[in-house]
mmCIF file of C-alpha atoms in Angstrom:
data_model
loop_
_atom_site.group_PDB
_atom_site.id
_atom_site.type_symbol
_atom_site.label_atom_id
_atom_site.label_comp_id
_atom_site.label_asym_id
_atom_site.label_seq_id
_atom_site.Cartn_x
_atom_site.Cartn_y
_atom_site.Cartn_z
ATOM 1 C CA UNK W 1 97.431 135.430 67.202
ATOM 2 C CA UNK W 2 99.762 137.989 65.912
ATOM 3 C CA UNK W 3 103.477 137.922 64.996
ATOM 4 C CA UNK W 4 105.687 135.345 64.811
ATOM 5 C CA UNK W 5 103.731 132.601 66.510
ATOM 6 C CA UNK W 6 101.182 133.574 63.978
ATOM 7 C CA UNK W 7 103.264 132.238 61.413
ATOM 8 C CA UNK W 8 104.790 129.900 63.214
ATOM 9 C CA UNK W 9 101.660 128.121 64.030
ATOM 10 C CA UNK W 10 100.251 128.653 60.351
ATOM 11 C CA UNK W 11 103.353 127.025 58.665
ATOM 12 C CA UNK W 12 102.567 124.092 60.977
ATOM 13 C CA UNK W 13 99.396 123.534 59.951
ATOM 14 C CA UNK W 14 100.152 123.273 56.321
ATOM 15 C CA UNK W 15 102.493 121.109 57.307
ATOM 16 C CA UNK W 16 99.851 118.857 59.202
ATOM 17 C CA UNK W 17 97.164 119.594 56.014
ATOM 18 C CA UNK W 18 99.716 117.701 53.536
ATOM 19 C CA UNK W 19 100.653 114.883 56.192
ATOM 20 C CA UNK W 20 97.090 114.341 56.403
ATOM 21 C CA UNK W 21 96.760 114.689 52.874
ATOM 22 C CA UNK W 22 99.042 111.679 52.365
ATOM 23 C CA UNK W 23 97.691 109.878 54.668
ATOM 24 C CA UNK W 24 94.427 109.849 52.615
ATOM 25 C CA UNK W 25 96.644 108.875 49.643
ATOM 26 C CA UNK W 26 97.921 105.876 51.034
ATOM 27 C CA UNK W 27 94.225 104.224 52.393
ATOM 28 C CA UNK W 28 93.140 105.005 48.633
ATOM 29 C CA UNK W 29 96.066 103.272 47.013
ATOM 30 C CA UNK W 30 95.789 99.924 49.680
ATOM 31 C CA UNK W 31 98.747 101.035 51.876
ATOM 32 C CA UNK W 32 99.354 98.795 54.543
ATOM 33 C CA UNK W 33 97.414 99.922 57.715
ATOM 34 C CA UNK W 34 100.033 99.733 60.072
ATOM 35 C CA UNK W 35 101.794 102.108 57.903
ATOM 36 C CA UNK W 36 98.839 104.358 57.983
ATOM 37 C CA UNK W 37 98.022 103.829 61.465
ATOM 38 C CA UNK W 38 101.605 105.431 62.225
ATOM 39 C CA UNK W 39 101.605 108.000 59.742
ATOM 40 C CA UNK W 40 97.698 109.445 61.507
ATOM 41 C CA UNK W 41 99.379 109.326 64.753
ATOM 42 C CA UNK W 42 101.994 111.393 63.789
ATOM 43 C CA UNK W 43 99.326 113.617 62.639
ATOM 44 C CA UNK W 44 97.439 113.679 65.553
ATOM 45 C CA UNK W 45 100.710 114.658 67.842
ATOM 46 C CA UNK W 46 101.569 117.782 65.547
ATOM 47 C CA UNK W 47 97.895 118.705 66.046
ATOM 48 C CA UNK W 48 97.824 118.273 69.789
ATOM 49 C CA UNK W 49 101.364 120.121 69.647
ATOM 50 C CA UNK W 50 99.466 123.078 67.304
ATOM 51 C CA UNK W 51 96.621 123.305 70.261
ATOM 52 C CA UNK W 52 99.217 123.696 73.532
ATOM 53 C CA UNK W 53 101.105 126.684 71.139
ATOM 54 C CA UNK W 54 98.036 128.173 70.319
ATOM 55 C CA UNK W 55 96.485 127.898 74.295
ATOM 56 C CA UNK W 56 99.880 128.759 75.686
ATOM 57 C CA UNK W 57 99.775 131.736 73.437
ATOM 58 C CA UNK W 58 95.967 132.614 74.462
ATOM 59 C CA UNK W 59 96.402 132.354 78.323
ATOM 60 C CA UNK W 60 99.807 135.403 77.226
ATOM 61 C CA UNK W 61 97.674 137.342 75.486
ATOM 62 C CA UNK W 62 93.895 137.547 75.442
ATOM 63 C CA UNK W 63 92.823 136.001 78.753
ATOM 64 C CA UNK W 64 95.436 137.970 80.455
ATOM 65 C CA UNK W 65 94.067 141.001 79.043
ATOM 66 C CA UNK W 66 90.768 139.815 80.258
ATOM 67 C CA UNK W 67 91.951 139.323 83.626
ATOM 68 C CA UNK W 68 93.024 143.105 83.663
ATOM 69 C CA UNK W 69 90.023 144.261 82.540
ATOM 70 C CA UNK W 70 88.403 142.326 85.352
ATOM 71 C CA UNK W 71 86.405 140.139 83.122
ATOM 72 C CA UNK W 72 87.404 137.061 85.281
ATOM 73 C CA UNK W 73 83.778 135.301 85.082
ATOM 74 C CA UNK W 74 84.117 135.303 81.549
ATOM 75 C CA UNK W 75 87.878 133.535 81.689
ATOM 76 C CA UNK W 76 86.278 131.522 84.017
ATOM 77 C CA UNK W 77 83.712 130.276 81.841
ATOM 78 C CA UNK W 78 86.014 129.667 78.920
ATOM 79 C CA UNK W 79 88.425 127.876 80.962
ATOM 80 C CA UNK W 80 85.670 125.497 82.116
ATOM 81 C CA UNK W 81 84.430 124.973 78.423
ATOM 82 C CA UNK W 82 87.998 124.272 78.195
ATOM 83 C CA UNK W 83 88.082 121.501 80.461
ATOM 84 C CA UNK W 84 85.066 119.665 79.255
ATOM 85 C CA UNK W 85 86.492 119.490 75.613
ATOM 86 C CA UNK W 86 89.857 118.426 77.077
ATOM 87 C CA UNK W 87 91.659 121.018 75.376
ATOM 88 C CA UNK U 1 91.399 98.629 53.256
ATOM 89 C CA UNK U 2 88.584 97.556 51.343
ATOM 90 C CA UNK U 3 85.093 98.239 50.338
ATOM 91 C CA UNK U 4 82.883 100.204 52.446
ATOM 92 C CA UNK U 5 85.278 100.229 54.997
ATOM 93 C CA UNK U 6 87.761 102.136 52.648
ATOM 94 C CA UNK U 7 84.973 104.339 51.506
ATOM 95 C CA UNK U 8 84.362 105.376 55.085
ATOM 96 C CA UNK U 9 87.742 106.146 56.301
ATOM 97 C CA UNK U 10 88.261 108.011 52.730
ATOM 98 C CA UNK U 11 85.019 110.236 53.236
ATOM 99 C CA UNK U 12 86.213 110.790 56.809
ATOM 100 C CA UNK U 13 89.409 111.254 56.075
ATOM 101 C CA UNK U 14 88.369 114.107 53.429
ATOM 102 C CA UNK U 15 85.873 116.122 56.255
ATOM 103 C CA UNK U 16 88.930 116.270 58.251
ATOM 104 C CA UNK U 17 91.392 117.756 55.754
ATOM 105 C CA UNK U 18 88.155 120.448 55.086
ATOM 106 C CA UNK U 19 88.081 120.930 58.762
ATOM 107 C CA UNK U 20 92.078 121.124 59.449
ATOM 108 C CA UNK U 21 92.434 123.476 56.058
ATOM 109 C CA UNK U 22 88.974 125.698 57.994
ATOM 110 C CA UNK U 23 91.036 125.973 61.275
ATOM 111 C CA UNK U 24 94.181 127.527 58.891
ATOM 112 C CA UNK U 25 91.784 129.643 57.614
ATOM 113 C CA UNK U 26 90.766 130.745 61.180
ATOM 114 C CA UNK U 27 94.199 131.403 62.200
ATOM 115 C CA UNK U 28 94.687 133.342 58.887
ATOM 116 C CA UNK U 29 91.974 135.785 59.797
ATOM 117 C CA UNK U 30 92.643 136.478 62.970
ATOM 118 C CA UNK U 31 89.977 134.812 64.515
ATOM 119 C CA UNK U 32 89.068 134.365 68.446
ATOM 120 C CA UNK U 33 91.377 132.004 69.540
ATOM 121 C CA UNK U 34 89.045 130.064 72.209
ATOM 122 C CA UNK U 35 87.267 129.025 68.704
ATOM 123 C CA UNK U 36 90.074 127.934 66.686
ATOM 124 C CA UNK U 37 90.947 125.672 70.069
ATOM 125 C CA UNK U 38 87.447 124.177 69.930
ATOM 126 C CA UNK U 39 87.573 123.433 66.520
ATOM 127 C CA UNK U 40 91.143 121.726 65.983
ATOM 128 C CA UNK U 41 89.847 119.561 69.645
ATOM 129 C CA UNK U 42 87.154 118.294 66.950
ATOM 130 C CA UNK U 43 89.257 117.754 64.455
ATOM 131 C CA UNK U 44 91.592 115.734 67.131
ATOM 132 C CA UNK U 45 88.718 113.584 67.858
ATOM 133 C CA UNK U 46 87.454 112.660 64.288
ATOM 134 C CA UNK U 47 91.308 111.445 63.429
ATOM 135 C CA UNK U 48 91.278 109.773 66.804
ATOM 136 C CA UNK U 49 87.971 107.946 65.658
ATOM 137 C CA UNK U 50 89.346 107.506 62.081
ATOM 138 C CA UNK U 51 92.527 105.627 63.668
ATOM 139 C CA UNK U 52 90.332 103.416 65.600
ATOM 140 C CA UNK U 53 88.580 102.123 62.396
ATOM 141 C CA UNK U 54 91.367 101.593 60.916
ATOM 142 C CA UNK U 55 92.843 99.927 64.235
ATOM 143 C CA UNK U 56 89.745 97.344 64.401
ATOM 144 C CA UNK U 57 89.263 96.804 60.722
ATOM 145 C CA UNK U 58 93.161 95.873 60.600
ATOM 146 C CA UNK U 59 92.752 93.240 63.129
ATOM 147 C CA UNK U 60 90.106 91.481 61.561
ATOM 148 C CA UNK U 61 91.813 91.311 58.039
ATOM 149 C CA UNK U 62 95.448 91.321 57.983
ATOM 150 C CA UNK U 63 96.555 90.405 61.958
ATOM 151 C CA UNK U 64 93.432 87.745 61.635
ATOM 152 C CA UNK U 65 95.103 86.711 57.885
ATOM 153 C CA UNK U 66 99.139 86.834 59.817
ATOM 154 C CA UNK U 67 97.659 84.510 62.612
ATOM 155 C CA UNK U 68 96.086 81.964 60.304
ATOM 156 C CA UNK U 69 99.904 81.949 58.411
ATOM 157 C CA UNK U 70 101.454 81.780 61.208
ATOM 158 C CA UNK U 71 103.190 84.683 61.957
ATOM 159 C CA UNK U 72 102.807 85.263 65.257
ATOM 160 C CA UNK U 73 106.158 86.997 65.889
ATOM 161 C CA UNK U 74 105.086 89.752 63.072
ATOM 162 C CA UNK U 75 101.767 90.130 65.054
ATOM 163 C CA UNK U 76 103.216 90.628 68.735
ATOM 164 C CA UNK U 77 106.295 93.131 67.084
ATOM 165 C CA UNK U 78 103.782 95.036 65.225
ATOM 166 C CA UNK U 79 101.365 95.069 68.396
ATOM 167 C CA UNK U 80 104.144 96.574 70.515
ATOM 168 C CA UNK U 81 104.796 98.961 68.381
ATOM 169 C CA UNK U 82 100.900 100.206 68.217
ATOM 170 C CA UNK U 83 101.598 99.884 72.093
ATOM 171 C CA UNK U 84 104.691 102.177 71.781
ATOM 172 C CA UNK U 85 103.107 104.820 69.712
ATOM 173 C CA UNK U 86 99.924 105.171 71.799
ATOM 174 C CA UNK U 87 97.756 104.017 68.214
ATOM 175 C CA UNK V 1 102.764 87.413 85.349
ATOM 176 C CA UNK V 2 106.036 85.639 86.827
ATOM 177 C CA UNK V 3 108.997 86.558 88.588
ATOM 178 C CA UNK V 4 111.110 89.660 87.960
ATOM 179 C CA UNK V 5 108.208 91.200 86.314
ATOM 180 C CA UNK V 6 105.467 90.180 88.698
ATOM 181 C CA UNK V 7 107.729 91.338 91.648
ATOM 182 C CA UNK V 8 108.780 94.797 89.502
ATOM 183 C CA UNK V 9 104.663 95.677 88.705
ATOM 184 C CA UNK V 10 103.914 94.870 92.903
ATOM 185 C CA UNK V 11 106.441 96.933 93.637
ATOM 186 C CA UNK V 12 105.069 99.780 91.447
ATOM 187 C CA UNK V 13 101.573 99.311 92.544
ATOM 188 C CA UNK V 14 102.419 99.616 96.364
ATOM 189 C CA UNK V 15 104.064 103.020 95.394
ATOM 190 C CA UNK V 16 101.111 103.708 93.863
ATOM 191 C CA UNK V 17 98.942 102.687 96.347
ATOM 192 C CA UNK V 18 100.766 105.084 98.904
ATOM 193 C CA UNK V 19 101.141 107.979 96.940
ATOM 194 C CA UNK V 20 97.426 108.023 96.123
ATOM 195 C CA UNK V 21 96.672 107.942 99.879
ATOM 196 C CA UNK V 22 99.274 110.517 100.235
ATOM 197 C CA UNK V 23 96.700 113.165 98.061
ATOM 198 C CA UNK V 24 93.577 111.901 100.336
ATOM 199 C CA UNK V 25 95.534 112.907 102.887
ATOM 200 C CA UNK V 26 96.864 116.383 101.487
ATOM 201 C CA UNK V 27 92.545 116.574 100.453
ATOM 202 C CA UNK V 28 91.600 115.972 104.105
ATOM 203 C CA UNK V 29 94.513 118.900 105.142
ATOM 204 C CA UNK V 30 92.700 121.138 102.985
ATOM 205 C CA UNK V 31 96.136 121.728 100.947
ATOM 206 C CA UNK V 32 96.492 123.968 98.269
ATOM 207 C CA UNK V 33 93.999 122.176 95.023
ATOM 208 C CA UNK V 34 97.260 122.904 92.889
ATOM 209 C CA UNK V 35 99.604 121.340 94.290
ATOM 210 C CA UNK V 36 96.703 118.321 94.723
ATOM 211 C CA UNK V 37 96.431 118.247 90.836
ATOM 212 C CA UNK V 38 100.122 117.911 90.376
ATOM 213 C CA UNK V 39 100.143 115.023 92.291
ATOM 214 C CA UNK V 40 97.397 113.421 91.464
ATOM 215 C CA UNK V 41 98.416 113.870 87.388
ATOM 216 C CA UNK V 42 101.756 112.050 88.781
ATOM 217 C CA UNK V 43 99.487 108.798 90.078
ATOM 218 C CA UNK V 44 98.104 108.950 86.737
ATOM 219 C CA UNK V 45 101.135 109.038 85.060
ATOM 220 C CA UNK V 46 102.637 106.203 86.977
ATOM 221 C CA UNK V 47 99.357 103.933 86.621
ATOM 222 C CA UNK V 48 99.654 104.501 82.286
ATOM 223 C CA UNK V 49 103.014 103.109 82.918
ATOM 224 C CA UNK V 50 101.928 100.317 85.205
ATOM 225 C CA UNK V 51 99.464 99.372 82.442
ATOM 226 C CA UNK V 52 102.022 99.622 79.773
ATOM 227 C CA UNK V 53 104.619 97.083 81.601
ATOM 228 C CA UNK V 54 101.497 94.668 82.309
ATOM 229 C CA UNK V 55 100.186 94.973 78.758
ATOM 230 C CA UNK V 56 103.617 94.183 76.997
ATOM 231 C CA UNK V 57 104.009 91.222 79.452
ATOM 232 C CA UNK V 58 100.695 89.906 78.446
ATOM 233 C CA UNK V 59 101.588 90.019 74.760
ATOM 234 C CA UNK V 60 104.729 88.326 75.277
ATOM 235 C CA UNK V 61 103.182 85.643 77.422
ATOM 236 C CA UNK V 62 99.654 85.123 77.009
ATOM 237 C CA UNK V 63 99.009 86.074 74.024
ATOM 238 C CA UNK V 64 101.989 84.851 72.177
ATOM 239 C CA UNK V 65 100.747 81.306 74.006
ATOM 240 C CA UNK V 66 97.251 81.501 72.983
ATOM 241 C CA UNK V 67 98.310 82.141 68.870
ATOM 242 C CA UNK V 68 100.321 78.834 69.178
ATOM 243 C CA UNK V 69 97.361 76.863 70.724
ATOM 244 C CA UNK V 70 95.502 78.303 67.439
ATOM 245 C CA UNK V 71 93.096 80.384 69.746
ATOM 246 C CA UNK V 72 93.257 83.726 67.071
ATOM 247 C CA UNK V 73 89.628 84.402 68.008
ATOM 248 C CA UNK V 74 89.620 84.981 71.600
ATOM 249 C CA UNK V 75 92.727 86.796 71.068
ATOM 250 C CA UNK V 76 91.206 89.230 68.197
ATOM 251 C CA UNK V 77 88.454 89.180 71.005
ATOM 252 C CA UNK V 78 90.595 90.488 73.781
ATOM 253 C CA UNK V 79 92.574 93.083 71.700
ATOM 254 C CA UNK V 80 89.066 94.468 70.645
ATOM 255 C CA UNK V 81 88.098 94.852 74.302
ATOM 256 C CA UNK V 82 91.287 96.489 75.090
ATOM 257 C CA UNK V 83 90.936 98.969 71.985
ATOM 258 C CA UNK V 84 87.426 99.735 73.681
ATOM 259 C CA UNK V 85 88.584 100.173 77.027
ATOM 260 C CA UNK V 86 91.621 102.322 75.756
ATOM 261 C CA UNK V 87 93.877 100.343 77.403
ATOM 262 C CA UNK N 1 88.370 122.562 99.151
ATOM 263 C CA UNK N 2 85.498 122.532 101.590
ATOM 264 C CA UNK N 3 82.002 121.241 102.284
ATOM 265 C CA UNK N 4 80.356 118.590 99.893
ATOM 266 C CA UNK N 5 82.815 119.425 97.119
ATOM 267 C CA UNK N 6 85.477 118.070 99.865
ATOM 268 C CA UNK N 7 83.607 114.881 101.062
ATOM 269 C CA UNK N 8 82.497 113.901 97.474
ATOM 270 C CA UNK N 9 86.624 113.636 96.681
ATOM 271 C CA UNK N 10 87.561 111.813 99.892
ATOM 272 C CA UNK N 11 84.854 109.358 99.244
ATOM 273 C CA UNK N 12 86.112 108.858 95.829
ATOM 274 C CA UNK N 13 89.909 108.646 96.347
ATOM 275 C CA UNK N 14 88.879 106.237 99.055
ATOM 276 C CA UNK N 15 87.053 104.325 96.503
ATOM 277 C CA UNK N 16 90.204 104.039 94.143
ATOM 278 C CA UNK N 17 92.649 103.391 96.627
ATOM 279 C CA UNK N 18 90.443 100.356 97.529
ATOM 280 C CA UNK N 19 90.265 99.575 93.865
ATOM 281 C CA UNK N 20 94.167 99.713 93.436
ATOM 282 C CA UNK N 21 94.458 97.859 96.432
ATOM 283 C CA UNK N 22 92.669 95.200 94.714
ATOM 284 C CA UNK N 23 93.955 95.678 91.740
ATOM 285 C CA UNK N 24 97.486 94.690 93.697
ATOM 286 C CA UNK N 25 96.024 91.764 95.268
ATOM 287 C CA UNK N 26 94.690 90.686 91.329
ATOM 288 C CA UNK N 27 98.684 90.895 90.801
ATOM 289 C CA UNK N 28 99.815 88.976 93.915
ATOM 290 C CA UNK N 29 97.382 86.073 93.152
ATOM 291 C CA UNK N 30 98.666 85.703 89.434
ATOM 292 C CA UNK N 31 94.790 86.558 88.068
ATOM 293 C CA UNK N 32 94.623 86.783 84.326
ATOM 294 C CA UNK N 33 96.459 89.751 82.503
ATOM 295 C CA UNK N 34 93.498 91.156 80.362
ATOM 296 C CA UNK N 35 91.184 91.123 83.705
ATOM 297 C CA UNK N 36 93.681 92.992 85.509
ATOM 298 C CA UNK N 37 94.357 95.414 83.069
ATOM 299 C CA UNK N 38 90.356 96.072 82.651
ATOM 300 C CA UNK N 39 90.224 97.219 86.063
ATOM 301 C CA UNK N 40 93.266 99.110 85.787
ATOM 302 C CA UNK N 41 91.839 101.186 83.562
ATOM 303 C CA UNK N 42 88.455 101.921 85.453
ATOM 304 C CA UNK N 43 91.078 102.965 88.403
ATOM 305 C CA UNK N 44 93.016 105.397 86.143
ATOM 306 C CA UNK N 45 89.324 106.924 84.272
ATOM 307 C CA UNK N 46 88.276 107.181 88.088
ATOM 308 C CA UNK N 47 91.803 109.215 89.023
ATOM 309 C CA UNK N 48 91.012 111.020 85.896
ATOM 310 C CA UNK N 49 87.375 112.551 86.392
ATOM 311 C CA UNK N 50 88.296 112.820 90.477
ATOM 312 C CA UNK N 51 90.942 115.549 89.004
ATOM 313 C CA UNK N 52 88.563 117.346 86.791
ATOM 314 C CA UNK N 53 86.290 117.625 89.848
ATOM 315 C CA UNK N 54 88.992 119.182 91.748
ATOM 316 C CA UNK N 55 90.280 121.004 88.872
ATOM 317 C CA UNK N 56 86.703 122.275 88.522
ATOM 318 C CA UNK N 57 86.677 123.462 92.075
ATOM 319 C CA UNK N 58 89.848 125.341 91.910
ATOM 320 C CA UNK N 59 88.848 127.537 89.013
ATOM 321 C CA UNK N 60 85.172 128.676 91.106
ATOM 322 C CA UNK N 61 87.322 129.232 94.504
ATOM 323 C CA UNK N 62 91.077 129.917 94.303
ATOM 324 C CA UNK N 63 91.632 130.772 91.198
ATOM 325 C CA UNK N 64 88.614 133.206 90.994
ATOM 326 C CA UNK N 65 89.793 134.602 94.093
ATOM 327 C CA UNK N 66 93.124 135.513 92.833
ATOM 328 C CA UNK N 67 92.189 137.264 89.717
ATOM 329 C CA UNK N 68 89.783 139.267 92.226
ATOM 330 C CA UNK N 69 92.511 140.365 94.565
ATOM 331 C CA UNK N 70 94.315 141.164 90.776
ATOM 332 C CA UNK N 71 97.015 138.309 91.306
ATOM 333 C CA UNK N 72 96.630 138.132 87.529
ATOM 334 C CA UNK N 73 99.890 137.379 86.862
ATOM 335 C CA UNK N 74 100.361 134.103 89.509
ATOM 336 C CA UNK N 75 96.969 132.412 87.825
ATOM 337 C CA UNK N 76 98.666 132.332 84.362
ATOM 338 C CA UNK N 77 101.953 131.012 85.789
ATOM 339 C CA UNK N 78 99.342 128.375 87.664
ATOM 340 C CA UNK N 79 97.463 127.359 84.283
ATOM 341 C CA UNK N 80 100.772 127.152 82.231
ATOM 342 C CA UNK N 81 101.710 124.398 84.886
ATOM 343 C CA UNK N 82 98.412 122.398 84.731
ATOM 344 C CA UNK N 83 98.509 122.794 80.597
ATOM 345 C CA UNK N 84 102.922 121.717 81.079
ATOM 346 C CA UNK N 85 101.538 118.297 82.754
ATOM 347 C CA UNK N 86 98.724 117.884 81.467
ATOM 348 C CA UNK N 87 96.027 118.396 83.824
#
């Protein structure tokens, strides 16, 4: 990734490091769990949000310069591995 | 959380910030960006696994404890909002 | 379930029910996969919510009914399964 | 699609209709919530891994195909839709 969406998707990870980060703080001071139970799926959205930007951004830039270069078994392939991890 | 339950979800917890903070890293350097999807889809699924811990060991201590006091109105509002929130 | 909401979920799964034949069809045509996947991802879509409508009706009926007869087991039980099942 | 790739999803979305059919009927006849729901959600996993198989397919034939003949630009647009609803 290069660029703005470079930073873009950086800054949101730090941002997801420190809500996870809190969300470890509040198991180890007794937190309620329902509390914590919202607060990890809040988490677990900004991640999911952080993978579409980053695949979005990968299917723009390297697998369409794949495709040009005619290396379509190998998008192929990756876009199967792709599928299997649900990604 | 208690006891070896709260150890668990703590040590958990803890691989996962590692892991999340070695994905930032990933993005930092540039790296291949098929890999950095892989690895935050693993990440994804240990937080997933982590909120289900915390899901089942919540119903057998504090919804069992609300039920046995009563509070069945708590229990079905704070159910629907799990429900809501896709937890 | 019971009345409005028993009528409101039939209705649902009878649209349901046709639109999913309406892809075996478009499969025996030999339509275009894509536009198969869109509408197949829209079945899905409307099943989640079909679940969602039957699962909030069952905690406001069933369940609620069961805490006040006492029975906290077999409904700690039940929301285990459903955790399981990812329902 | 074509062949066995073809008959393997007709038999299987002729499966799940049959299953949401009876699923319906499960409605109509006021059967308990939590069973309902249980076979709900084999329908919907069933929907689910009938559109990987499909999805599957598409990549080895049409899509394939298209990046051959250089349509590089139309796949892209294609996998941006399947990632926009989640397929």
């Amino acid at each position: 990734m290069r660029g703005k969406k470079k930073e873009e998707t950086l800054r949101r990870l730090k941002t997801s490091v420190g809500h996870l980060r809190a969300v470890e703080q509040m198991v180890a001071e007794d937190r309620y769990c329902a509390d914590i139970l919202l607060q990890l799926a809040a988490v677990i959205a900004s991640l999911k949000k952080i993978s579409n930007i980053i695949l979005e951004n990968h299917l723009e830039t390297c697998l369409r310069a794949a495709m040009r270069r005619g290396e379509d078994e190998e998008v192929i392939r990756e876009l199967k591995t792709f599928l299997k991890f649900k990604i």
